[in-house]
PDB file of C-alpha atoms and ligand atoms in Angstrom:
ATOM      1  CA  MET H 944     110.276 105.514  84.090  1.00 86.00           C
ATOM      2  CA  ALA H 945     109.864 103.943  87.468  1.00 95.00           C
ATOM      3  CA  SER H 946     108.368 100.553  87.093  1.00 98.00           C
ATOM      4  CA  LYS H 947     103.866 100.384  88.362  1.00 98.00           C
ATOM      5  CA  ARG H 948     105.553  98.724  92.274  1.00 98.00           C
ATOM      6  CA  GLU H 949     107.570 101.364  92.154  1.00 98.00           C
ATOM      7  CA  GLN H 950     104.596 103.784  91.554  1.00 98.00           C
ATOM      8  CA  LEU H 951     102.326 102.546  93.813  1.00 98.00           C
ATOM      9  CA  ASP H 952     105.342 102.269  97.104  1.00 98.00           C
ATOM     10  CA  GLU H 953     105.762 105.982  96.582  1.00 98.00           C
ATOM     11  CA  LEU H 954     102.223 106.447  96.374  1.00 98.00           C
ATOM     12  CA  ASN H 955     101.184 104.738  99.471  1.00 98.00           C
ATOM     13  CA  LYS H 956     104.563 106.719 101.054  1.00 98.00           C
ATOM     14  CA  TYR H 957     102.888 109.650 100.339  1.00 98.00           C
ATOM     15  CA  TRP H 958      98.632 108.571 101.734  1.00 97.00           C
ATOM     16  CA  GLN H 959     100.044 106.986 104.733  1.00 94.00           C
ATOM     17  CA  GLU H 960     101.502 110.464 105.689  1.00 95.00           C
ATOM     18  CA  ASN H 961      99.203 112.955 104.453  1.00 96.00           C
ATOM     19  CA  CYS H 962      95.855 110.813 104.090  1.00 95.00           C
ATOM     20  CA  GLN H 963      93.221 113.085 106.397  1.00 94.00           C
ATOM     21  CA  CYS H 964      90.854 109.983 107.203  1.00 96.00           C
ATOM     22  CA  GLU H 965      89.444 110.255 110.953  1.00 96.00           C
ATOM     23  CA  LEU H 966      89.867 106.379 110.722  1.00 97.00           C
ATOM     24  CA  ARG H 967      93.401 106.872 111.198  1.00 96.00           C
ATOM     25  CA  LYS H 968      92.705 107.916 115.126  1.00 96.00           C
ATOM     26  CA  THR H 969      91.629 104.252 116.060  1.00 97.00           C
ATOM     27  CA  ALA H 970      92.730 102.261 113.106  1.00 98.00           C
ATOM     28  CA  LYS H 971      96.140  99.766 113.934  1.00 97.00           C
ATOM     29  CA  GLN H 972      97.610 100.839 110.680  1.00 97.00           C
ATOM     30  CA  ALA H 973      96.986 101.730 107.506  1.00 98.00           C
ATOM     31  CA  VAL H 974      96.141  98.786 105.242  1.00 98.00           C
ATOM     32  CA  PHE H 975      97.059  99.079 101.072  1.00 98.00           C
ATOM     33  CA  GLY H 976      96.643  97.672  98.504  1.00 98.00           C
ATOM     34  CA  ASP H 977      97.951  94.598  98.004  1.00 98.00           C
ATOM     35  CA  GLY H 978      98.442  92.387  95.355  1.00 98.00           C
ATOM     36  CA  ASN H 979     100.423  92.707  91.248  1.00 98.00           C
ATOM     37  CA  ALA H 980     101.212  95.643  90.249  1.00 98.00           C
ATOM     38  CA  GLU H 981     100.288  94.764  86.903  1.00 98.00           C
ATOM     39  CA  ALA H 982      97.300  92.992  87.293  1.00 98.00           C
ATOM     40  CA  GLU H 983      94.728  92.812  84.752  1.00 97.00           C
ATOM     41  CA  ILE H 984      92.152  92.709  87.497  1.00 98.00           C
ATOM     42  CA  VAL H 985      91.792  95.146  90.397  1.00 98.00           C
ATOM     43  CA  PHE H 986      89.383  94.115  93.521  1.00 98.00           C
ATOM     44  CA  ILE H 987      88.575  96.987  95.519  1.00 98.00           C
ATOM     45  CA  GLY H 988      86.110  95.979  98.600  1.00 98.00           C
ATOM     46  CA  GLU H 989      84.841  98.041 101.642  1.00 98.00           C
ATOM     47  CA  ALA H 990      87.456  98.576 104.809  1.00 98.00           C
ATOM     48  CA  PRO H 991      89.689  96.802 106.374  1.00 98.00           C
ATOM     49  CA  GLY H 992      88.097  94.523 108.968  1.00 97.00           C
ATOM     50  CA  LYS H 993      89.863  93.299 112.656  1.00 97.00           C
ATOM     51  CA  ASN H 994      92.412  91.065 111.340  1.00 97.00           C
ATOM     52  CA  GLU H 995      93.634  93.378 108.002  1.00 98.00           C
ATOM     53  CA  ASP H 996      93.833  96.196 110.651  1.00 98.00           C
ATOM     54  CA  ALA H 997      95.812  93.845 112.794  1.00 98.00           C
ATOM     55  CA  GLY H 998      98.020  92.349 109.780  1.00 98.00           C
ATOM     56  CA  GLY H 999      98.183  95.535 107.218  1.00 98.00           C
ATOM     57  CA  LYS H1000      96.807  93.344 104.523  1.00 98.00           C
ATOM     58  CA  PRO H1001      93.785  93.784 102.514  1.00 98.00           C
ATOM     59  CA  PHE H1002      91.223  89.921 102.519  1.00 98.00           C
ATOM     60  CA  ILE H1003      93.023  87.977 104.802  1.00 98.00           C
ATOM     61  CA  GLY H1004      89.848  87.116 107.386  1.00 96.00           C
ATOM     62  CA  ALA H1005      87.149  84.826 106.396  1.00 96.00           C
ATOM     63  CA  ALA H1006      85.871  86.654 103.292  1.00 97.00           C
ATOM     64  CA  GLY H1007      89.222  86.887 102.517  1.00 97.00           C
ATOM     65  CA  LYS H1008      89.803  83.155 102.105  1.00 97.00           C
ATOM     66  CA  PHE H1009      86.329  82.892 100.466  1.00 97.00           C
ATOM     67  CA  LEU H1010      87.626  85.005  97.676  1.00 98.00           C
ATOM     68  CA  ASN H1011      91.207  83.111  97.341  1.00 98.00           C
ATOM     69  CA  GLU H1012      88.641  79.809  96.683  1.00 98.00           C
ATOM     70  CA  MET H1013      87.122  81.904  94.240  1.00 98.00           C
ATOM     71  CA  LEU H1014      90.383  83.229  92.103  1.00 98.00           C
ATOM     72  CA  GLU H1015      91.279  79.861  92.429  1.00 98.00           C
ATOM     73  CA  GLY H1016      88.348  78.508  90.597  1.00 98.00           C
ATOM     74  CA  ILE H1017      88.728  80.577  88.117  1.00 98.00           C
ATOM     75  CA  GLY H1018      92.523  79.351  87.442  1.00 97.00           C
ATOM     76  CA  ARG H1019      93.881  82.732  89.234  1.00 97.00           C
ATOM     77  CA  LYS H1020      95.796  83.227  92.400  1.00 96.00           C
ATOM     78  CA  ARG H1021      95.759  85.603  94.507  1.00 96.00           C
ATOM     79  CA  GLU H1022      99.445  86.960  92.999  1.00 96.00           C
ATOM     80  CA  ASP H1023      97.729  87.227  89.728  1.00 97.00           C
ATOM     81  CA  ILE H1024      95.778  90.434  90.680  1.00 98.00           C
ATOM     82  CA  TYR H1025      95.342  93.890  93.092  1.00 98.00           C
ATOM     83  CA  ILE H1026      92.487  94.481  96.028  1.00 98.00           C
ATOM     84  CA  THR H1027      91.851  97.309  97.217  1.00 98.00           C
ATOM     85  CA  ASN H1028      89.684  98.995  99.522  1.00 98.00           C
ATOM     86  CA  ILE H1029      87.400 102.166  99.013  1.00 98.00           C
ATOM     87  CA  VAL H1030      88.739 103.295 102.753  1.00 98.00           C
ATOM     88  CA  LYS H1031      92.655 102.371 103.897  1.00 98.00           C
ATOM     89  CA  TYR H1032      91.543 102.192 107.481  1.00 98.00           C
ATOM     90  CA  ARG H1033      89.325 100.391 109.718  1.00 98.00           C
ATOM     91  CA  PRO H1034      86.227 102.145 111.051  1.00 98.00           C
ATOM     92  CA  PRO H1035      85.305 100.934 114.760  1.00 97.00           C
ATOM     93  CA  ASN H1036      83.296  97.783 115.554  1.00 94.00           C
ATOM     94  CA  ASN H1037      84.086  97.259 111.448  1.00 92.00           C
ATOM     95  CA  ARG H1038      80.523  99.542 111.057  1.00 96.00           C
ATOM     96  CA  ASP H1039      80.197 100.890 107.834  1.00 96.00           C
ATOM     97  CA  PRO H1040      82.735 104.249 106.597  1.00 96.00           C
ATOM     98  CA  GLU H1041      81.079 107.316 105.861  1.00 96.00           C
ATOM     99  CA  PRO H1042      80.656 109.925 103.489  1.00 96.00           C
ATOM    100  CA  LYS H1043      83.451 111.847 104.543  1.00 97.00           C
ATOM    101  CA  GLU H1044      85.722 108.683 105.356  1.00 97.00           C
ATOM    102  CA  LYS H1045      85.639 107.843 102.048  1.00 97.00           C
ATOM    103  CA  GLU H1046      85.941 111.817 100.195  1.00 97.00           C
ATOM    104  CA  ASP H1047      88.908 111.476 101.928  1.00 96.00           C
ATOM    105  CA  CYS H1048      90.797 108.172 101.052  1.00 97.00           C
ATOM    106  CA  ASN H1049      89.585 108.683  97.174  1.00 97.00           C
ATOM    107  CA  GLU H1050      92.204 110.950  95.772  1.00 98.00           C
ATOM    108  CA  TRP H1051      95.096 107.639  97.414  1.00 98.00           C
ATOM    109  CA  LEU H1052      92.427 104.521  95.560  1.00 98.00           C
ATOM    110  CA  ILE H1053      91.912 107.057  91.933  1.00 98.00           C
ATOM    111  CA  ASN H1054      95.636 107.240  91.993  1.00 98.00           C
ATOM    112  CA  GLU H1055      96.482 103.487  92.474  1.00 98.00           C
ATOM    113  CA  LEU H1056      94.076 102.653  89.929  1.00 98.00           C
ATOM    114  CA  LYS H1057      95.526 105.589  87.093  1.00 98.00           C
ATOM    115  CA  ILE H1058      99.047 103.343  88.205  1.00 98.00           C
ATOM    116  CA  ILE H1059      97.737  99.785  87.702  1.00 98.00           C
ATOM    117  CA  ASN H1060      95.449 101.076  85.054  1.00 98.00           C
ATOM    118  CA  PRO H1061      93.380  97.588  84.603  1.00 98.00           C
ATOM    119  CA  LYS H1062      91.066  96.250  82.285  1.00 98.00           C
ATOM    120  CA  LEU H1063      88.688  95.102  84.971  1.00 98.00           C
ATOM    121  CA  ILE H1064      87.602  96.688  88.409  1.00 98.00           C
ATOM    122  CA  VAL H1065      86.212  94.202  90.214  1.00 98.00           C
ATOM    123  CA  PHE H1066      84.061  96.131  92.755  1.00 98.00           C
ATOM    124  CA  LEU H1067      83.134  93.711  95.720  1.00 98.00           C
ATOM    125  CA  GLY H1068      79.766  94.717  97.119  1.00 97.00           C
ATOM    126  CA  ARG H1069      77.650  98.905  97.114  1.00 96.00           C
ATOM    127  CA  HIS H1070      80.119 100.431  98.832  1.00 96.00           C
ATOM    128  CA  SER H1071      82.814 100.963  96.177  1.00 97.00           C
ATOM    129  CA  MET H1072      80.242 100.070  93.326  1.00 98.00           C
ATOM    130  CA  THR H1073      78.363 104.102  94.831  1.00 97.00           C
ATOM    131  CA  ARG H1074      81.644 105.267  94.214  1.00 97.00           C
ATOM    132  CA  PHE H1075      81.201 104.912  90.767  1.00 98.00           C
ATOM    133  CA  PHE H1076      78.212 104.223  89.916  1.00 98.00           C
ATOM    134  CA  PRO H1077      76.455 106.415  92.681  1.00 97.00           C
ATOM    135  CA  THR H1078      72.982 105.716  92.160  1.00 97.00           C
ATOM    136  CA  GLU H1079      72.605 101.096  90.751  1.00 98.00           C
ATOM    137  CA  LYS H1080      71.602  98.848  93.227  1.00 97.00           C
ATOM    138  CA  ILE H1081      74.036  96.201  93.625  1.00 97.00           C
ATOM    139  CA  SER H1082      71.478  93.387  93.556  1.00 96.00           C
ATOM    140  CA  GLU H1083      70.139  94.606  89.929  1.00 98.00           C
ATOM    141  CA  ILE H1084      73.462  95.269  88.304  1.00 98.00           C
ATOM    142  CA  HIS H1085      76.054  92.085  90.045  1.00 98.00           C
ATOM    143  CA  GLY H1086      77.515  89.593  87.583  1.00 98.00           C
ATOM    144  CA  LYS H1087      76.528  92.560  84.861  1.00 98.00           C
ATOM    145  CA  LEU H1088      80.004  93.972  83.212  1.00 98.00           C
ATOM    146  CA  LEU H1089      79.591  97.383  83.020  1.00 98.00           C
ATOM    147  CA  LEU H1090      81.017 100.000  80.713  1.00 98.00           C
ATOM    148  CA  LYS H1091      81.701 103.755  82.104  1.00 98.00           C
ATOM    149  CA  ASN H1092      83.579 106.835  80.903  1.00 98.00           C
ATOM    150  CA  ILE H1093      85.349 107.783  84.123  1.00 98.00           C
ATOM    151  CA  PRO H1094      87.187 111.552  84.109  1.00 97.00           C
ATOM    152  CA  GLU H1095      89.135 111.262  86.744  1.00 96.00           C
ATOM    153  CA  LEU H1096      90.756 108.132  85.207  1.00 97.00           C
ATOM    154  CA  GLU H1097      91.454 110.085  81.818  1.00 96.00           C
ATOM    155  CA  LYS H1098      89.564 106.535  80.198  1.00 97.00           C
ATOM    156  CA  LYS H1099      86.452 103.815  79.417  1.00 98.00           C
ATOM    157  CA  GLN H1100      86.773 101.498  82.144  1.00 98.00           C
ATOM    158  CA  ALA H1101      84.982  98.356  82.424  1.00 98.00           C
ATOM    159  CA  PHE H1102      83.601  97.492  85.795  1.00 98.00           C
ATOM    160  CA  LEU H1103      81.602  93.687  87.080  1.00 98.00           C
ATOM    161  CA  PRO H1104      79.668  95.020  90.055  1.00 98.00           C
ATOM    162  CA  LEU H1105      79.721  91.343  92.673  1.00 98.00           C
ATOM    163  CA  TYR H1106      77.951  91.616  96.474  1.00 98.00           C
ATOM    164  CA  HIS H1107      80.806  91.061  99.213  1.00 97.00           C
ATOM    165  CA  PRO H1108      82.514  87.679  99.753  1.00 97.00           C
ATOM    166  CA  ALA H1109      81.414  89.138 103.495  1.00 96.00           C
ATOM    167  CA  ALA H1110      77.539  89.612 103.291  1.00 95.00           C
ATOM    168  CA  ALA H1111      77.523  85.598 101.161  1.00 95.00           C
ATOM    169  CA  LEU H1112      79.907  83.747 103.157  1.00 92.00           C
ATOM    170  CA  TYR H1113      76.892  82.743 105.329  1.00 88.00           C
ATOM    171  CA  ASN H1114      73.673  82.762 102.823  1.00 93.00           C
ATOM    172  CA  GLY H1115      73.383  80.079 100.106  1.00 93.00           C
ATOM    173  CA  GLY H1116      71.281  81.761  97.986  1.00 95.00           C
ATOM    174  CA  MET H1117      73.787  85.416  98.082  1.00 97.00           C
ATOM    175  CA  ARG H1118      76.662  82.549  97.853  1.00 97.00           C
ATOM    176  CA  GLU H1119      75.618  81.111  94.533  1.00 97.00           C
ATOM    177  CA  THR H1120      74.583  84.329  92.921  1.00 98.00           C
ATOM    178  CA  LEU H1121      78.377  85.610  94.182  1.00 98.00           C
ATOM    179  CA  ILE H1122      80.529  82.583  92.775  1.00 98.00           C
ATOM    180  CA  LYS H1123      77.922  82.659  89.978  1.00 98.00           C
ATOM    181  CA  ASP H1124      78.925  86.186  89.055  1.00 98.00           C
ATOM    182  CA  PHE H1125      82.833  85.452  90.342  1.00 98.00           C
ATOM    183  CA  ASN H1126      83.316  82.712  87.226  1.00 98.00           C
ATOM    184  CA  LYS H1127      81.904  84.662  84.709  1.00 98.00           C
ATOM    185  CA  ILE H1128      85.225  86.904  84.925  1.00 98.00           C
ATOM    186  CA  PRO H1129      87.752  84.899  82.412  1.00 98.00           C
ATOM    187  CA  LYS H1130      84.793  85.772  79.842  1.00 98.00           C
ATOM    188  CA  ALA H1131      84.926  89.137  80.478  1.00 98.00           C
ATOM    189  CA  LEU H1132      88.497  89.725  79.851  1.00 97.00           C
ATOM    190  CA  GLU H1133      88.313  87.495  76.908  1.00 97.00           C
ATOM    191  CA  LYS H1134      85.721  90.033  76.055  1.00 96.00           C
ATOM    192  CA  LEU H1135      87.621  93.430  76.679  1.00 96.00           C
ATOM    193  CA  SER H1136      90.741  92.118  74.898  1.00 91.00           C
TER     194      SER H1136
HETATM  195  N1  URA T1469      86.451  93.136 103.674  1.00 72.64           N
HETATM  196  C1  URA T1469      86.850  94.437 103.035  1.00 72.64           C
HETATM  197  O1  URA T1469      86.043  95.208 102.283  1.00 72.64           O
HETATM  198  N2  URA T1469      88.307  94.584 102.934  1.00 72.64           N
HETATM  199  C2  URA T1469      88.299  93.854 103.420  1.00 72.64           C
HETATM  200  O2  URA T1469      89.744  94.185 103.108  1.00 72.64           O
HETATM  201  C3  URA T1469      88.625  92.828 104.669  1.00 72.64           C
HETATM  202  C4  URA T1469      86.764  92.768 104.635  1.00 72.64           C
END
């Protein structure tokens, strides 16, 4: 049986060749999920930005630095977690990804999640939240531990929605809320054990 890392490498190789997302035409490269294939937490962001498009890894710009600081605050490192995006290619000028682009990258994401099979999925912002909770508002459910049966994942999955670190970076109130919500991760994991 191939390891989770090997399965992810195989998955990325397949989708890099077969993803039909139109953003491939304007992006420099696909930005694969990154981190520990055995992680118990998976973070899901929106889409790569300029730094990620150039560097080929998710969350390596200012939002990523802020995320690393928050991880340190709960005694974890980037190497302990896995992080990916709803859309694997940078939208031009960092515009929001469109529904069709999300749809075209969806199977890639779902298979990533099935391989890792995390205890907890943390949404970074509304784009990843609405993939699994289409009628909810991030302003109403941020910081709440949610359990939902996800047929595609073939399991009851735990989720923690958070504000996006890029949105919270320069917004004092939202930043404070995000840090407070982020600090709930260890307790949430304990609860799920
Ligand atoms: N914002 C995201 O949502 N994803 C990244 O990879 C970087 C910034």
